Amino acid sequence: MTTIINSIILLGILGFLSGSFLAFAAKKFEVKEDVRKIIVEASLPGVNCGACGYPGCSAFAKAFIKGEVKNDGCLPGKRQGVPERLQKISNLTDEQLNELFEKNENEVEKTKSEIESM
């Protein structure tokens, strides 16, 4: 009976230590995504149609940030005002965009609506 109790205690301790280590490692080696890409992708319609020449909205957002694509490259988004939103985003510096994102508690929709009101 004591071996069963000792085994349960040992497994509990090992599980707790392993979980703590994994939580620490996840936080330590976290990969932070570019704020500009997150907001550009949220400004796109999200159709992932490929009409822009890229496999989806995420690839288009990356290309827009790199400067490979103009702001009017998203065909489905032209009627929704995507080129104007992308122009406003490209006018902001990285520091301004990061400040807006942090001020809005990392909420993409709040940040996007604040940029649109500028």
PDB file of C-alpha atoms in Angstrom:
ATOM      1  CA  MET A   1       0.000   0.000   0.000  1.00  0.00           C
ATOM      2  CA  THR A   2       2.835   2.399   0.781  1.00  0.00           C
ATOM      3  CA  THR A   3       4.426   1.714  -2.616  1.00  0.00           C
ATOM      4  CA  ILE A   4       1.245   2.841  -4.348  1.00  0.00           C
ATOM      5  CA  ILE A   5       1.091   6.034  -2.292  1.00  0.00           C
ATOM      6  CA  ASN A   6       4.802   6.701  -2.852  1.00  0.00           C
ATOM      7  CA  SER A   7       4.354   6.132  -6.606  1.00  0.00           C
ATOM      8  CA  ILE A   8       1.426   8.567  -6.735  1.00  0.00           C
ATOM      9  CA  ILE A   9       3.388  11.208  -4.838  1.00  0.00           C
ATOM     10  CA  LEU A  10       6.464  10.710  -7.035  1.00  0.00           C
ATOM     11  CA  LEU A  11       4.412  10.950 -10.262  1.00  0.00           C
ATOM     12  CA  GLY A  12       2.650  14.058  -8.952  1.00  0.00           C
ATOM     13  CA  ILE A  13       5.953  15.757  -8.161  1.00  0.00           C
ATOM     14  CA  LEU A  14       7.446  14.779 -11.531  1.00  0.00           C
ATOM     15  CA  GLY A  15       4.339  16.010 -13.346  1.00  0.00           C
ATOM     16  CA  PHE A  16       4.419  19.332 -11.505  1.00  0.00           C
ATOM     17  CA  LEU A  17       8.133  19.852 -12.192  1.00  0.00           C
ATOM     18  CA  SER A  18       7.753  18.911 -15.859  1.00  0.00           C
ATOM     19  CA  GLY A  19       4.792  21.254 -16.279  1.00  0.00           C
ATOM     20  CA  SER A  20       6.644  24.093 -14.571  1.00  0.00           C
ATOM     21  CA  PHE A  21       9.668  23.578 -16.806  1.00  0.00           C
ATOM     22  CA  LEU A  22       7.527  23.508 -19.966  1.00  0.00           C
ATOM     23  CA  ALA A  23       5.700  26.686 -18.932  1.00  0.00           C
ATOM     24  CA  PHE A  24       9.020  28.437 -18.297  1.00  0.00           C
ATOM     25  CA  ALA A  25      10.477  27.228 -21.612  1.00  0.00           C
ATOM     26  CA  ALA A  26       7.389  28.315 -23.539  1.00  0.00           C
ATOM     27  CA  LYS A  27       7.611  31.823 -22.094  1.00  0.00           C
ATOM     28  CA  LYS A  28      11.387  32.054 -22.489  1.00  0.00           C
ATOM     29  CA  PHE A  29      11.481  30.908 -26.127  1.00  0.00           C
ATOM     30  CA  GLU A  30       8.257  32.563 -27.256  1.00  0.00           C
ATOM     31  CA  VAL A  31       8.332  33.839 -30.826  1.00  0.00           C
ATOM     32  CA  LYS A  32       6.714  37.244 -31.100  1.00  0.00           C
ATOM     33  CA  GLU A  33       4.924  37.977 -34.344  1.00  0.00           C
ATOM     34  CA  ASP A  34       5.339  41.298 -36.097  1.00  0.00           C
ATOM     35  CA  VAL A  35       2.592  43.711 -35.038  1.00  0.00           C
ATOM     36  CA  ARG A  36       2.491  45.277 -38.491  1.00  0.00           C
ATOM     37  CA  LYS A  37       1.710  41.890 -40.099  1.00  0.00           C
ATOM     38  CA  ILE A  38      -1.019  41.156 -37.553  1.00  0.00           C
ATOM     39  CA  ILE A  39      -2.786  44.458 -38.182  1.00  0.00           C
ATOM     40  CA  VAL A  40      -2.395  44.343 -41.979  1.00  0.00           C
ATOM     41  CA  GLU A  41      -3.798  40.813 -42.052  1.00  0.00           C
ATOM     42  CA  ALA A  42      -6.735  41.874 -39.862  1.00  0.00           C
ATOM     43  CA  SER A  43      -7.443  44.759 -42.251  1.00  0.00           C
ATOM     44  CA  LEU A  44      -7.767  42.404 -45.207  1.00  0.00           C
ATOM     45  CA  PRO A  45     -11.131  40.760 -45.961  1.00  0.00           C
ATOM     46  CA  GLY A  46      -9.862  37.271 -45.036  1.00  0.00           C
ATOM     47  CA  VAL A  47     -11.195  35.587 -48.165  1.00  0.00           C
ATOM     48  CA  ASN A  48      -7.855  33.850 -48.924  1.00  0.00           C
ATOM     49  CA  CYS A  49      -8.857  33.797 -52.592  1.00  0.00           C
ATOM     50  CA  GLY A  50      -5.426  34.256 -54.142  1.00  0.00           C
ATOM     51  CA  ALA A  51      -6.631  36.975 -56.541  1.00  0.00           C
ATOM     52  CA  CYS A  52      -3.694  39.142 -55.453  1.00  0.00           C
ATOM     53  CA  GLY A  53      -1.207  36.539 -56.656  1.00  0.00           C
ATOM     54  CA  TYR A  54      -0.369  35.210 -53.194  1.00  0.00           C
ATOM     55  CA  PRO A  55      -1.710  31.995 -51.630  1.00  0.00           C
ATOM     56  CA  GLY A  56      -3.704  33.834 -48.982  1.00  0.00           C
ATOM     57  CA  CYS A  57      -4.176  36.971 -46.931  1.00  0.00           C
ATOM     58  CA  SER A  58      -1.280  36.114 -44.630  1.00  0.00           C
ATOM     59  CA  ALA A  59       1.170  35.889 -47.526  1.00  0.00           C
ATOM     60  CA  PHE A  60      -0.189  39.133 -48.978  1.00  0.00           C
ATOM     61  CA  ALA A  61       0.286  40.853 -45.602  1.00  0.00           C
ATOM     62  CA  LYS A  62       3.911  39.684 -45.427  1.00  0.00           C
ATOM     63  CA  ALA A  63       4.540  40.885 -48.981  1.00  0.00           C
ATOM     64  CA  PHE A  64       2.919  44.249 -48.245  1.00  0.00           C
ATOM     65  CA  ILE A  65       5.144  44.767 -45.226  1.00  0.00           C
ATOM     66  CA  LYS A  66       8.240  43.929 -47.257  1.00  0.00           C
ATOM     67  CA  GLY A  67       7.137  46.431 -49.914  1.00  0.00           C
ATOM     68  CA  GLU A  68       6.669  43.839 -52.665  1.00  0.00           C
ATOM     69  CA  VAL A  69       2.992  44.736 -53.194  1.00  0.00           C
ATOM     70  CA  LYS A  70       1.106  48.012 -53.423  1.00  0.00           C
ATOM     71  CA  ASN A  71      -1.812  48.756 -51.133  1.00  0.00           C
ATOM     72  CA  ASP A  72      -4.356  48.152 -53.915  1.00  0.00           C
ATOM     73  CA  GLY A  73      -3.250  44.569 -54.582  1.00  0.00           C
ATOM     74  CA  CYS A  74      -6.186  42.983 -52.743  1.00  0.00           C
ATOM     75  CA  LEU A  75      -8.947  42.785 -55.352  1.00  0.00           C
ATOM     76  CA  PRO A  76     -11.857  41.714 -53.077  1.00  0.00           C
ATOM     77  CA  GLY A  77     -10.898  44.391 -50.564  1.00  0.00           C
ATOM     78  CA  LYS A  78     -11.031  47.355 -52.933  1.00  0.00           C
ATOM     79  CA  ARG A  79     -14.755  47.882 -52.380  1.00  0.00           C
ATOM     80  CA  GLN A  80     -14.338  47.501 -48.621  1.00  0.00           C
ATOM     81  CA  GLY A  81     -11.750  50.268 -48.362  1.00  0.00           C
ATOM     82  CA  VAL A  82      -8.708  48.066 -47.804  1.00  0.00           C
ATOM     83  CA  PRO A  83      -6.300  50.258 -49.835  1.00  0.00           C
ATOM     84  CA  GLU A  84      -7.086  53.275 -47.672  1.00  0.00           C
ATOM     85  CA  ARG A  85      -6.612  51.269 -44.458  1.00  0.00           C
ATOM     86  CA  LEU A  86      -3.320  49.843 -45.685  1.00  0.00           C
ATOM     87  CA  GLN A  87      -2.157  53.345 -46.622  1.00  0.00           C
ATOM     88  CA  LYS A  88      -2.899  54.573 -43.093  1.00  0.00           C
ATOM     89  CA  ILE A  89      -1.017  51.615 -41.618  1.00  0.00           C
ATOM     90  CA  SER A  90       1.997  52.188 -43.870  1.00  0.00           C
ATOM     91  CA  ASN A  91       2.107  55.862 -42.844  1.00  0.00           C
ATOM     92  CA  LEU A  92       2.680  54.852 -39.203  1.00  0.00           C
ATOM     93  CA  THR A  93       6.138  54.021 -37.922  1.00  0.00           C
ATOM     94  CA  ASP A  94       6.851  50.747 -36.173  1.00  0.00           C
ATOM     95  CA  GLU A  95       7.113  52.541 -32.833  1.00  0.00           C
ATOM     96  CA  GLN A  96       3.743  54.253 -33.261  1.00  0.00           C
ATOM     97  CA  LEU A  97       2.089  50.987 -34.260  1.00  0.00           C
ATOM     98  CA  ASN A  98       3.600  49.123 -31.312  1.00  0.00           C
ATOM     99  CA  GLU A  99       2.454  51.871 -28.926  1.00  0.00           C
ATOM    100  CA  LEU A 100      -1.093  51.717 -30.315  1.00  0.00           C
ATOM    101  CA  PHE A 101      -1.128  47.924 -30.053  1.00  0.00           C
ATOM    102  CA  GLU A 102       0.097  47.974 -26.445  1.00  0.00           C
ATOM    103  CA  LYS A 103      -2.253  50.828 -25.521  1.00  0.00           C
ATOM    104  CA  ASN A 104      -5.188  48.759 -26.781  1.00  0.00           C
ATOM    105  CA  GLU A 105      -4.026  45.764 -24.711  1.00  0.00           C
ATOM    106  CA  ASN A 106      -2.922  43.729 -27.763  1.00  0.00           C
ATOM    107  CA  GLU A 107      -6.453  43.716 -29.191  1.00  0.00           C
ATOM    108  CA  VAL A 108      -6.295  43.780 -32.976  1.00  0.00           C
ATOM    109  CA  GLU A 109      -9.824  45.069 -33.598  1.00  0.00           C
ATOM    110  CA  LYS A 110      -9.424  48.014 -31.196  1.00  0.00           C
ATOM    111  CA  THR A 111      -6.097  48.934 -32.769  1.00  0.00           C
ATOM    112  CA  LYS A 112      -7.532  48.623 -36.270  1.00  0.00           C
ATOM    113  CA  SER A 113     -10.508  50.854 -35.449  1.00  0.00           C
ATOM    114  CA  GLU A 114      -8.225  53.459 -33.860  1.00  0.00           C
ATOM    115  CA  ILE A 115      -6.046  53.526 -36.971  1.00  0.00           C
ATOM    116  CA  GLU A 116      -9.136  53.940 -39.170  1.00  0.00           C
ATOM    117  CA  SER A 117     -10.277  56.918 -37.105  1.00  0.00           C
ATOM    118  CA  MET A 118      -6.970  58.731 -37.620  1.00  0.00           C
TER     119      MET A 118
END
